[in-house]
Short mmCIF file of C-alpha atoms and ligand atoms in Angstrom, two decimals:
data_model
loop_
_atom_site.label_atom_id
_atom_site.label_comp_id
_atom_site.label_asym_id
_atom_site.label_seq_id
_atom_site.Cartn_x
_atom_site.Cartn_y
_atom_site.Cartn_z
CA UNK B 881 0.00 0.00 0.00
CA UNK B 882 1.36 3.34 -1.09
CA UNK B 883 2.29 5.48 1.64
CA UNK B 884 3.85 8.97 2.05
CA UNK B 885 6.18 8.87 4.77
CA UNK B 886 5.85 4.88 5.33
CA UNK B 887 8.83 5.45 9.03
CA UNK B 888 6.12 7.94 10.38
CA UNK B 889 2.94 6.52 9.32
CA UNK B 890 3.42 3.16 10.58
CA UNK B 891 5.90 3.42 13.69
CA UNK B 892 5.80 1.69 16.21
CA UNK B 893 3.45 3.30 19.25
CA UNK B 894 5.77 2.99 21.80
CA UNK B 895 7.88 4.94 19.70
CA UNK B 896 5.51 7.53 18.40
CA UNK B 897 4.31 8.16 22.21
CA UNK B 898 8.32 9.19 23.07
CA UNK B 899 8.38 11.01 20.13
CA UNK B 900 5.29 13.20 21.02
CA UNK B 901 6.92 13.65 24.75
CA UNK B 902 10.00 15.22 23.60
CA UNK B 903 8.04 17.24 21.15
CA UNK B 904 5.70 18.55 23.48
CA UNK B 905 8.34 19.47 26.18
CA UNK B 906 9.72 21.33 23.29
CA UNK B 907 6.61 23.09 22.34
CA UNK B 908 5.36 23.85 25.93
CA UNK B 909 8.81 25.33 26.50
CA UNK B 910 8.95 27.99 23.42
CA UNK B 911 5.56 28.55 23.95
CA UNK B 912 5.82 29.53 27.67
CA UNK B 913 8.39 31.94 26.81
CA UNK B 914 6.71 33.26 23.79
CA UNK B 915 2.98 33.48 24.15
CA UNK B 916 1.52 35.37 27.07
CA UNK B 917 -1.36 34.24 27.38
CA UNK B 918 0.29 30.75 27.81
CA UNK B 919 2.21 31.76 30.25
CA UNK B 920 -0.49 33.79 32.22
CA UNK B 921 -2.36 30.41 32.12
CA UNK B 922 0.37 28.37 33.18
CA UNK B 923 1.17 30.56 36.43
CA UNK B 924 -2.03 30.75 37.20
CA UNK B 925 -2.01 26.84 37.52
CA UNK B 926 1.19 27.08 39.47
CA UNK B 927 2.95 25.09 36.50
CA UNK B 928 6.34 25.43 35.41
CA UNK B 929 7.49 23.93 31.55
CA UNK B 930 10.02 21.79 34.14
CA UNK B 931 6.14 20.44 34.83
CA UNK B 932 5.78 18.90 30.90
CA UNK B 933 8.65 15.45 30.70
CA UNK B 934 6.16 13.10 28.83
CA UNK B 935 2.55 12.65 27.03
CA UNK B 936 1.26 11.66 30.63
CA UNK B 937 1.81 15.19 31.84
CA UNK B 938 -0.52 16.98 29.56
CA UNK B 939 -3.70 17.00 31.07
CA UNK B 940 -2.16 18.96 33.42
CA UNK B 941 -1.78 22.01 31.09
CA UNK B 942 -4.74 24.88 30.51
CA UNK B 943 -7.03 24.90 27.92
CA UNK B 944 -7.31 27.08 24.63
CA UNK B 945 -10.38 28.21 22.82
CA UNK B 946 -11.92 29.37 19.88
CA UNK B 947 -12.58 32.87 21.81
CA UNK B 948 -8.66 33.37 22.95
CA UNK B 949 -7.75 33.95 18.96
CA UNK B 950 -11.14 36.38 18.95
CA UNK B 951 -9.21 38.22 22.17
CA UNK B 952 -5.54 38.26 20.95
CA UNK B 953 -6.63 39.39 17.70
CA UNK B 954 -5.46 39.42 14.67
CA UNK B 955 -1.14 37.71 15.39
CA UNK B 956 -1.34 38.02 19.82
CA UNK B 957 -1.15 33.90 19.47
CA UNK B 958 1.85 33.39 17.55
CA UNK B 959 5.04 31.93 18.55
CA UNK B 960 7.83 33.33 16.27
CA UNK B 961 8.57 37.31 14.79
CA UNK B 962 6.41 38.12 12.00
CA UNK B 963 9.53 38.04 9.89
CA UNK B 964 9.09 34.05 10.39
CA UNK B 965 4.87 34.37 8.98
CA UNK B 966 5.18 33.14 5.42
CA UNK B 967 1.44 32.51 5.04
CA UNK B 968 -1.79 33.58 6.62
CA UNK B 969 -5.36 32.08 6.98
CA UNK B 970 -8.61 33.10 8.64
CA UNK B 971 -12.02 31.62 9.19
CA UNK B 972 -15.02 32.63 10.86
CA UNK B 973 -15.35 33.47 14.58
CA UNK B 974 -18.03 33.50 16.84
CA UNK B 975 -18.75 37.45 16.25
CA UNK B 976 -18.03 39.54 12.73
CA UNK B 977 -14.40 39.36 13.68
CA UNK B 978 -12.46 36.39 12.23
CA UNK B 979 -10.05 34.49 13.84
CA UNK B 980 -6.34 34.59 12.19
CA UNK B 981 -3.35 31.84 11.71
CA UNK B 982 -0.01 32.01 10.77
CA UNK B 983 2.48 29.16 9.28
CA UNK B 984 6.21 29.67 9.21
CA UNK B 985 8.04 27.79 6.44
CA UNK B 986 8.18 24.91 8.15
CA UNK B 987 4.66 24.55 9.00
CA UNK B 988 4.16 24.82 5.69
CA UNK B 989 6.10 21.83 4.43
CA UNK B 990 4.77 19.85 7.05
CA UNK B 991 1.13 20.70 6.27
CA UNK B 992 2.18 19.77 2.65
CA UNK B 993 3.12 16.43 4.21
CA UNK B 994 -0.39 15.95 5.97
CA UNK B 995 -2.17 16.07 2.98
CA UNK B 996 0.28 14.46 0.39
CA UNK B 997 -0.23 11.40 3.10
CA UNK B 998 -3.61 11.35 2.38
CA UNK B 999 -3.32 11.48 -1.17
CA UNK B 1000 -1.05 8.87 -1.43
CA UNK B 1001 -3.46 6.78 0.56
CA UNK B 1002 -6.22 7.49 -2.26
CA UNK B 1003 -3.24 6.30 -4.47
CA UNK B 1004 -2.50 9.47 -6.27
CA UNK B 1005 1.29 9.70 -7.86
CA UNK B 1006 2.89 12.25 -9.97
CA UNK B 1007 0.69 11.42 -12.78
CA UNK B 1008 -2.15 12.41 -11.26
CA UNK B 1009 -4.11 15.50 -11.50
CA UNK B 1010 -5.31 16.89 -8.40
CA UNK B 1011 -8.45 19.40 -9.16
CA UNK B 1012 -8.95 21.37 -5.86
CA UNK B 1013 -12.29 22.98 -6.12
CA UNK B 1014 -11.87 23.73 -1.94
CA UNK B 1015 -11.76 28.05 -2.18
CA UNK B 1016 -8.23 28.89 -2.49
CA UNK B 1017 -7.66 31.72 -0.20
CA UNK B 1018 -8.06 32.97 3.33
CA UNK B 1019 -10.00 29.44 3.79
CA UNK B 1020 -7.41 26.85 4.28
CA UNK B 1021 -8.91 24.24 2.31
CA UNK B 1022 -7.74 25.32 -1.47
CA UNK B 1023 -3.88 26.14 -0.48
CA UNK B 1024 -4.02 22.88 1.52
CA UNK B 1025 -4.84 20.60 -0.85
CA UNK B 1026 -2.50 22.52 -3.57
CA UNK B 1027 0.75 22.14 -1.84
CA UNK B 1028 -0.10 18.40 -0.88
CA UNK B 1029 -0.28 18.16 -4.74
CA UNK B 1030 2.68 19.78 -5.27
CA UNK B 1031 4.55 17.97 -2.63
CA UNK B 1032 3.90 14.63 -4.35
CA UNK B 1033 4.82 15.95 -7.65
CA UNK B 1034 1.23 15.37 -8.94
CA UNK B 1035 -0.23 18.85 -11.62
CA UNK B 1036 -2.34 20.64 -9.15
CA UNK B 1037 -4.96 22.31 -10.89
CA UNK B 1038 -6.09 25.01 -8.26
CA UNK B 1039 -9.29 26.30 -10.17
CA UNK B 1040 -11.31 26.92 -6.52
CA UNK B 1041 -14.46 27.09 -5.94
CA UNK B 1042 -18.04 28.18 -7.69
CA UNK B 1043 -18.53 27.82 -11.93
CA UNK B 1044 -19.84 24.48 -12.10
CA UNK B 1045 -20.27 24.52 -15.85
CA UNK B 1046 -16.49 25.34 -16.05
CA UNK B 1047 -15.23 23.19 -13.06
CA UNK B 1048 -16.87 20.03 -15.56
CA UNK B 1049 -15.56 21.18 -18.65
CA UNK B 1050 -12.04 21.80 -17.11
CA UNK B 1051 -12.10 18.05 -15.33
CA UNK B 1052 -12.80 17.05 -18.91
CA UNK B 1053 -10.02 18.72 -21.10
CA UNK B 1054 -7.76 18.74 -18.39
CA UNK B 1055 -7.79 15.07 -17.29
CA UNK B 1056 -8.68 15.60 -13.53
CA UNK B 1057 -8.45 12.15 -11.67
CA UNK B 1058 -8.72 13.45 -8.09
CA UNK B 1059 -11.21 15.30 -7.16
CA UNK B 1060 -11.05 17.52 -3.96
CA UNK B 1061 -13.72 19.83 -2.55
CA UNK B 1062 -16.81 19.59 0.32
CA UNK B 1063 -18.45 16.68 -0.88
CA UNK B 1064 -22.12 18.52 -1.22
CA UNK B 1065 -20.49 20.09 -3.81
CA UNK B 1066 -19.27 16.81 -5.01
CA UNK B 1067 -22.59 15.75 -5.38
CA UNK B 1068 -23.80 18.87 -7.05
CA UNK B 1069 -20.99 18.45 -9.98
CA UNK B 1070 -22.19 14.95 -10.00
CA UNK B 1071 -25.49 16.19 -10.31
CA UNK B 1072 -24.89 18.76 -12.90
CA UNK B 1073 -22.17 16.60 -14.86
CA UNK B 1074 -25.29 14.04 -15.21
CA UNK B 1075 -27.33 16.80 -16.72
CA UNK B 1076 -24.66 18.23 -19.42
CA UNK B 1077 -24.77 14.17 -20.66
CA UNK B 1078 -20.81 14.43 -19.95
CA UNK B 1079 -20.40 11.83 -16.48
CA UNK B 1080 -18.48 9.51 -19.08
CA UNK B 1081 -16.12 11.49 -19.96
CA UNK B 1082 -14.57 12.40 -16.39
CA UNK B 1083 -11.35 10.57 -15.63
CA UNK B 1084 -11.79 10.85 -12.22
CA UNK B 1085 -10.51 8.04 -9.77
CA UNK B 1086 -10.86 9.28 -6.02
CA UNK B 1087 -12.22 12.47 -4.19
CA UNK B 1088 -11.38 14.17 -1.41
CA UNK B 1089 -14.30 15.28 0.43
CA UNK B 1090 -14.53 17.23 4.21
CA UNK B 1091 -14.68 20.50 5.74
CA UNK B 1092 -18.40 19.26 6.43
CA UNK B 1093 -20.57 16.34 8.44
CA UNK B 1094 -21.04 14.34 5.84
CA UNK B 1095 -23.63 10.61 5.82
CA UNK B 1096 -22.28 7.32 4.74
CA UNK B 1097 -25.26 7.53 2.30
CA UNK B 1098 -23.73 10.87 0.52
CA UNK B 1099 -20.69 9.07 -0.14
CA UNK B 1100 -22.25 5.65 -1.48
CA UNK B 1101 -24.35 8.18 -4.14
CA UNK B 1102 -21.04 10.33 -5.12
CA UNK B 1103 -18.85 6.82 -5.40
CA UNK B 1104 -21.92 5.93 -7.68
CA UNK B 1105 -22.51 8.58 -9.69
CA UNK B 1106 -18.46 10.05 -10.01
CA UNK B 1107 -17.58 6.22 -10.72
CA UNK B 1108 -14.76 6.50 -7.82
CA UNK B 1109 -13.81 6.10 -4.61
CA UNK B 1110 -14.58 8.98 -1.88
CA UNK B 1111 -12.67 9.85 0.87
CA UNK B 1112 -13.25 11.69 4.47
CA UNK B 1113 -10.55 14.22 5.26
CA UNK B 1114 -10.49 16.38 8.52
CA UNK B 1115 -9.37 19.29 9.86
CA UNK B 1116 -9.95 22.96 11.38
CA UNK B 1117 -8.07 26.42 10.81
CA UNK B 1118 -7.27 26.69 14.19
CA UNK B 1119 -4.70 23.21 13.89
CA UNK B 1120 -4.13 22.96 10.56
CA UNK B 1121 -6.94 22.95 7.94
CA UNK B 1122 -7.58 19.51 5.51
CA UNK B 1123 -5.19 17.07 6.93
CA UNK B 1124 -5.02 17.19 10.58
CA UNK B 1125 -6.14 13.81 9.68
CA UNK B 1126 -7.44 11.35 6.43
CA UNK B 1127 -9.02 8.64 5.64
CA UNK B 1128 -6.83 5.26 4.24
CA UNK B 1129 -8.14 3.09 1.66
CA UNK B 1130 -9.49 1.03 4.29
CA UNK B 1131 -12.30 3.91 5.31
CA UNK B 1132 -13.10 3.16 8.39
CA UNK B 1133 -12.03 6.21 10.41
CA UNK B 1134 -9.28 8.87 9.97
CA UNK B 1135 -5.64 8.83 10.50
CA UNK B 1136 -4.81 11.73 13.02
CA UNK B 1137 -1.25 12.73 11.99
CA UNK B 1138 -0.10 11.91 15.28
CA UNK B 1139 3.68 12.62 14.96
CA UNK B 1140 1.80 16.43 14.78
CA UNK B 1141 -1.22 16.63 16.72
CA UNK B 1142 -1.90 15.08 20.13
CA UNK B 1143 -5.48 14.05 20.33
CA UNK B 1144 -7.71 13.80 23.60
CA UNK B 1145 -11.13 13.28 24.36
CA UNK B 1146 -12.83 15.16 26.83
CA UNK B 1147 -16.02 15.67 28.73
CA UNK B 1148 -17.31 18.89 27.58
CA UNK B 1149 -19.05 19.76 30.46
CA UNK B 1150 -16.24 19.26 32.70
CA UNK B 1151 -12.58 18.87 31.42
CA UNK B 1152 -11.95 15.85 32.25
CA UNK B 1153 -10.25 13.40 30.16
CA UNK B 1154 -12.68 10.20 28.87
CA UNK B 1155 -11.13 6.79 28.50
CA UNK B 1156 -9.93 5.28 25.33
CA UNK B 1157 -12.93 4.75 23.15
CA UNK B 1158 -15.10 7.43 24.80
CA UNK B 1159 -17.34 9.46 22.71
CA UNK B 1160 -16.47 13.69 23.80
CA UNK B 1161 -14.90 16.97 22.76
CA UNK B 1162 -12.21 16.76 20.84
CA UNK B 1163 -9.09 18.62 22.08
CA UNK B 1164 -5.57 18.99 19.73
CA UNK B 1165 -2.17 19.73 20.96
CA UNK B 1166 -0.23 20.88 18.01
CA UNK B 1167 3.66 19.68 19.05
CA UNK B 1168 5.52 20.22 15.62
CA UNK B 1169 3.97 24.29 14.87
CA UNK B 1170 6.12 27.05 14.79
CA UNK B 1171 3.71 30.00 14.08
CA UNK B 1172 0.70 29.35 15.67
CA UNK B 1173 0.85 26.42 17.89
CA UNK B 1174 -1.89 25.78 20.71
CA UNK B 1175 -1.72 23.71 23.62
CA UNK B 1176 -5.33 21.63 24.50
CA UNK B 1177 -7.15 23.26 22.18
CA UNK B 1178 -11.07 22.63 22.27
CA UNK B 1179 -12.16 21.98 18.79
CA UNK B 1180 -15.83 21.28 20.18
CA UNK B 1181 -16.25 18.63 17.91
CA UNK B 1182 -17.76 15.68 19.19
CA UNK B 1183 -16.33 11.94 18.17
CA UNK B 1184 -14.17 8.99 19.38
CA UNK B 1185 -11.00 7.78 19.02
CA UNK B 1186 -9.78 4.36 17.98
CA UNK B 1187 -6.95 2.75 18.96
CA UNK B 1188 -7.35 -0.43 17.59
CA UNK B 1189 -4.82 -1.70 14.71
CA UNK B 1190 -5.48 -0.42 10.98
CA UNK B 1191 -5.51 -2.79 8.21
CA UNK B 1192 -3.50 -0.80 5.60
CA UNK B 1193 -0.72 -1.05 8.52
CA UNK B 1194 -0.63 2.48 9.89
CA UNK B 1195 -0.17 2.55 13.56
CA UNK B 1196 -1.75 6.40 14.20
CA UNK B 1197 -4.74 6.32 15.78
CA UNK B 1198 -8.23 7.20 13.96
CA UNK B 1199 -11.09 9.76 14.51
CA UNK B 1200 -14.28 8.83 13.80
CA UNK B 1201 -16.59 11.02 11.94
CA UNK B 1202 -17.19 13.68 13.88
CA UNK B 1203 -21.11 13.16 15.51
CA UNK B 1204 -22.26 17.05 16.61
CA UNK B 1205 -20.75 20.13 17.90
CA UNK B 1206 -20.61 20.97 21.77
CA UNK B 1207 -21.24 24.42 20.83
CA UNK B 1208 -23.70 26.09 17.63
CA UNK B 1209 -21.70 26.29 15.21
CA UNK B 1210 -23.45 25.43 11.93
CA UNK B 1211 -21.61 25.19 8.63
CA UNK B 1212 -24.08 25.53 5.62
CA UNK B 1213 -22.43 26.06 2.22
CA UNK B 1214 -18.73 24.80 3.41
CA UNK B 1215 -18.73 28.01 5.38
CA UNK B 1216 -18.90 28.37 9.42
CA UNK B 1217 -21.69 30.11 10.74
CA UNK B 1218 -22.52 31.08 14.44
CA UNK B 1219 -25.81 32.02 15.44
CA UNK B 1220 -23.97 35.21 17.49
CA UNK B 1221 -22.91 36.39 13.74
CA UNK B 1222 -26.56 37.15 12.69
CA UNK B 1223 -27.92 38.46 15.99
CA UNK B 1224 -25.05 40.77 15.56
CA UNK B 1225 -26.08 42.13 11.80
CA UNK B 1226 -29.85 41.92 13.27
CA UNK B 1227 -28.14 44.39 15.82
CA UNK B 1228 -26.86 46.51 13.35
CA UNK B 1229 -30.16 47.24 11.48
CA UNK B 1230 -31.81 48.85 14.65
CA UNK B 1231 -35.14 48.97 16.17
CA UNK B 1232 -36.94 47.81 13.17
CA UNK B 1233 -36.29 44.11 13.67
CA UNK B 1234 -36.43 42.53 16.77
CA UNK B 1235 -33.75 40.28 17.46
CA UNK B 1236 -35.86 37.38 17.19
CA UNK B 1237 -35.21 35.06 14.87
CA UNK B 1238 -34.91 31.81 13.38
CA UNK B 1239 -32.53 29.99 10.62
CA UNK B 1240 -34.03 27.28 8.53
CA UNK B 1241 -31.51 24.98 6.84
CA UNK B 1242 -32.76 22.74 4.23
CA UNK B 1243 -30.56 20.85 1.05
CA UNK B 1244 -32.56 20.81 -2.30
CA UNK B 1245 -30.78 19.71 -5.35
CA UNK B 1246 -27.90 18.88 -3.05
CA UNK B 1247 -27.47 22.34 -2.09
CA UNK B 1248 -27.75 23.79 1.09
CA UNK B 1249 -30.63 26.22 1.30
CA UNK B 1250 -30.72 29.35 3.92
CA UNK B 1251 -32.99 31.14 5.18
CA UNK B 1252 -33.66 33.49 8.28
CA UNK B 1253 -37.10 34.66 9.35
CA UNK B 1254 -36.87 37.63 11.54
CA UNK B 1255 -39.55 39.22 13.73
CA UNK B 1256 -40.08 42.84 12.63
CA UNK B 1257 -41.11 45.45 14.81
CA UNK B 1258 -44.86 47.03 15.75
CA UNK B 1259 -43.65 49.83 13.55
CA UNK B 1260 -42.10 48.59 10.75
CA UNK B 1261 -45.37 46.39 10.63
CA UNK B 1262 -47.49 49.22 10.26
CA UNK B 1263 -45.07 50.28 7.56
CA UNK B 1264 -45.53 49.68 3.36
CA UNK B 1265 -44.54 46.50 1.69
CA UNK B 1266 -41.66 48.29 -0.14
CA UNK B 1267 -40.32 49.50 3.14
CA UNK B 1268 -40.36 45.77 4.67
CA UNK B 1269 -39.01 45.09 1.65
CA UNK B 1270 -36.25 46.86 1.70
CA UNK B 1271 -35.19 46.07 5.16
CA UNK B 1272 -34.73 42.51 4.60
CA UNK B 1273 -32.59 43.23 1.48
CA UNK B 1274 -30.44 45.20 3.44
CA UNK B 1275 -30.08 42.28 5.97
CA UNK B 1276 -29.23 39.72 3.70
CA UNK B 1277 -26.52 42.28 2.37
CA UNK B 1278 -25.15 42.94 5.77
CA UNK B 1279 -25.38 39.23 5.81
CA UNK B 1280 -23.64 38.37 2.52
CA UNK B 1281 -20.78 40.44 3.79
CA UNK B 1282 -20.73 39.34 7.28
CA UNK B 1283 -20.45 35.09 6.58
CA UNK B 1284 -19.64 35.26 2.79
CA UNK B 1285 -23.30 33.83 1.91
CA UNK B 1286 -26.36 35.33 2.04
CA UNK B 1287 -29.63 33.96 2.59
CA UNK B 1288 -33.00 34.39 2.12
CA UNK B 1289 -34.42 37.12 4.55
CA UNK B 1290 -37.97 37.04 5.33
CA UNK B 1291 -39.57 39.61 7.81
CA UNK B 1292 -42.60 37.64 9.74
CA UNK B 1293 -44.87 39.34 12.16
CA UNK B 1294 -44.10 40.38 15.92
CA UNK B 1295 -44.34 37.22 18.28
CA UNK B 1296 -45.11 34.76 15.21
CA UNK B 1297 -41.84 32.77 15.83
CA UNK B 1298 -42.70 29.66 18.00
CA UNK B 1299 -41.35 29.62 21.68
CA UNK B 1300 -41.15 26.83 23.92
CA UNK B 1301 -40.70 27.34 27.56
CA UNK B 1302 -40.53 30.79 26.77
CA UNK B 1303 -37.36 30.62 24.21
CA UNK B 1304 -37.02 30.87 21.04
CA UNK B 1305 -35.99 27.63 18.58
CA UNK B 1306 -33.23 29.54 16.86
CA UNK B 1307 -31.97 26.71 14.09
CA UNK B 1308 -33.92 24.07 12.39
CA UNK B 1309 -31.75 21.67 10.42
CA UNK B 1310 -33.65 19.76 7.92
CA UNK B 1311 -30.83 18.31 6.21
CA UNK B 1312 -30.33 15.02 8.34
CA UNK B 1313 -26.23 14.19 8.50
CA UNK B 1314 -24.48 12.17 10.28
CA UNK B 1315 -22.70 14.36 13.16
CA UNK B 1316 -25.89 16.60 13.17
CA UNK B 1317 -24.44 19.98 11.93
CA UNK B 1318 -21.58 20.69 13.64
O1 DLL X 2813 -13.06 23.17 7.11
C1 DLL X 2813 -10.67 22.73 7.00
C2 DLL X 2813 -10.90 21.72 5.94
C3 DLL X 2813 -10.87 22.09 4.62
C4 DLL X 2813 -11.09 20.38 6.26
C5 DLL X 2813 -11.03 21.15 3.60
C6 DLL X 2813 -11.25 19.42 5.28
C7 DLL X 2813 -11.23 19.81 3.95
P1 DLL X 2813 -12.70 25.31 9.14
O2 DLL X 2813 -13.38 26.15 8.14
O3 DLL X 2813 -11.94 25.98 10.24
O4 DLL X 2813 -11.66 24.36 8.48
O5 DLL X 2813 -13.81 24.35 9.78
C8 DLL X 2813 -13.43 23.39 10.72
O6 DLL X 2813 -15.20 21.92 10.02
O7 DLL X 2813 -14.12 21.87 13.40
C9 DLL X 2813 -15.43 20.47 11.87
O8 DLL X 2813 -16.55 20.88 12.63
C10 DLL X 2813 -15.74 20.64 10.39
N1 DLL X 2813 -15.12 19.62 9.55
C11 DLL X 2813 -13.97 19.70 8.88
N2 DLL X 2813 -13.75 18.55 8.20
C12 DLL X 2813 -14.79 17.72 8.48
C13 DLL X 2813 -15.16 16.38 8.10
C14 DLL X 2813 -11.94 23.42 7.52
N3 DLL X 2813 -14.41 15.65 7.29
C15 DLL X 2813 -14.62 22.56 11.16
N4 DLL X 2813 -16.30 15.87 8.62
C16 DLL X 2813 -14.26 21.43 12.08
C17 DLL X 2813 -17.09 16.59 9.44
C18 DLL X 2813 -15.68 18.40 9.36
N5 DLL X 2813 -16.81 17.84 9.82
#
């Protein structure tokens, strides 16, 4: 079986578990004299780096969180000058501000590494053409996937997202054999390939498919109708982006690129580490980063961990697909949304809305419809139709700009939005995947 770096990927545990020691002594070190919030944290707990000799000792150490890169805004969190920053990214945070990384050169090549494993587990060589329809940009997935092609001197064909029309005709004349992208979309260039008459003509062999919860039944009908075999790859801005671990050709869980990443599973609800097999948050210690490393960081996705030998011989442990989110964070369209986003824009048009609302999410045509009803005011009510109108244009502008997609506004009338128990239900989720929406 074709492997990228076969001495990593299949080491022996014992091994890998020393090597992760002496990396994280390493990292808790620079990062105790280099980050201060790390430090702050660390004397609050009384703990030294001295503290930090092995693996066994990190459970010890604080934790990080989505809202520390919201407060140290946009480089407080990095480890190095930012003469060492070769490469920013950003994603969505919980409010209108985004959250910000940073890779050094070296986190660079070892991100390339990540994902060239996983496309040498979908068996992709240098005469393979890697199509990577993830956006290339501030979103990590496009500049991920590129540089794994590179790295495993495959022609990377960075085209990006949106165009379908083009995206099929370019997979024709260009030969594309892997696919990578969020595997709705794979289904909607299935979809769409099926209606141009042209699904024969594809060369393609293998996709790549994440950055979403995706069902077991979405990738039996995109292996159908793309004629190849689909693959799960994780990952989050905040570690890494696609590759913090893959799928092997075994699919039955992902690879965590372990010689990288310390995994953990923990209660949500109370910190404390769950035993082996446990179903909880999941929580990454990046031990290799340079830029932007983070120590327990709570990814608030919810899955398990197996530890039990892989088939195809790789001895890092696997993920399985993540089942939920401990927080509500919903990602419709490939992109992150939080609820606190759209109460703020709601905020923002004034005293003609009220802030009640609620976000339907459906999929037609394998494509993730949005839409936000939003109690208008007494006033506005009594209002025209053109000025109603208007307003909810405006919001799904502010919208559009805030998250990058806009959906479909709709004003409804003062107290017409169900409440139970005197609350509102904010999201409803039609769409029915596996790990809920996360
Ligand atoms: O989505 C990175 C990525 C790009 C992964 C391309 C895979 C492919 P973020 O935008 O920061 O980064 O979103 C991270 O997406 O915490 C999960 O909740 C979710 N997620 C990512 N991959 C998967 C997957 C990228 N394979 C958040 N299955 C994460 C389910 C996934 N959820």
């Amino acid at each position: 079986m074709s492997m990228w770096q076969r001495d990593i990927e299949t080491m022996p545990r014992e091994e890998l578990v020393k090597l992760q020691g002496e990396r994280l002594k390493w990292q808790v070190k620079r990062m105790y004299e280099n980050v201060e919030l790390f430090r702050n944290r660390m004397d609050e707990k009384g703990l030294k780096p001295e503290d930090v000799q092995g693996v066994e000792d990190l459970k010890k150490l604080p934790f990080s969180y989505k809202n520390d890169l919201r407060d140290c805004y946009p480089y407080g969190l990095f480890a190095v000058p930012m003469s060492e920053i070769r490469r920013v990214h950003a994603s969505s945070g919980t409010t209108g501000k985004q959250i910000v990384v940073g890779y050094t050169e070296n986190d660079l090549d070892m991100w390339a590494d990540c994902f060239a494993r996983m496309l040498k587990a979908v068996g992709a060589d240098e005469n393979s053409f890697v199509h990577v329809a993830y956006g290339l940009g501030l979103f990590t997935g496009g500049f991920g996937a590129h540089d794994g092609a590179v790295k495993i001197g495959a022609t990377a064909i960075p085209i990006s997202a949106g165009n379908t029309q083009r995206q099929i005709k370019t997979m024709i004349d260009f030969g594309s054999t892997v696919l990578c992208c969020t595997p709705s979309y794979a289904l909607y260039l299935a979809e769409a390939a099926e209606e141009m008459g042209v699904l024969d003509q594809l060369k393609l062999k293998a996709g790549i498919f994440g950055a979403e919860p995706w069902t077991e039944e979405m990738r039996k009908e995109i292996e159908r109708k793309l004629n190849i075999k689909a693959y799960d790859i994780y990952g989050l801005s905040e570690i890494l982006g696609p590759g913090v671990s893959y799928e092997c050709e075994c699919q039955c869980g992902m690879h965590i690129c372990e010689d990288n990443f310390i995994a953990e599973i923990i209660d949500p609800d109370t910190g404390e580490v769950l035993p082996e097999g446990s179903k909880g948050e999941l929580v990454f210690t990046t031990i290799t980063k340079e830029g932007f490393p983070v120590i327990r960081y709570r990814t608030r996705d919810i899955c398990s961990l197996n530890y039990e030998p892989c088939k195809c011989g790789r001895t890092h442990i696997r993920m399985n697909k993540p089942q939920g989110r401990s927080d509500d964070m919903m990602i419709i369209r490939g992109v992150n949304v939080f609820p606190s986003q759209i109460e703020e824009v709601l905020l923002k048009v004034g005293n003609q809305v009220t802030p009640n609302y609620q976000i339907i999410i459906d999929r037609e045509n394998n494509t993730d419809v949005f839409e936000i009803n939003v109690e208008m005011s007494e006033n506005l009510l009594a209002d025209s139709v053109k000025a109603i109108e208007k307003i909810e244009k405006q919001i799904t502008a502010e919208l559009r700009s805030t998250l990058g997609i806009g959906p479909k506004v709709r004003l409804v009338n003062p107290k017409s939005i169900e409440r139970s128990e005197g609350k509102a239900k904010r999201i409803i989720d039609r769409r029915n995947l596996v790990g809920g929406n996360k």
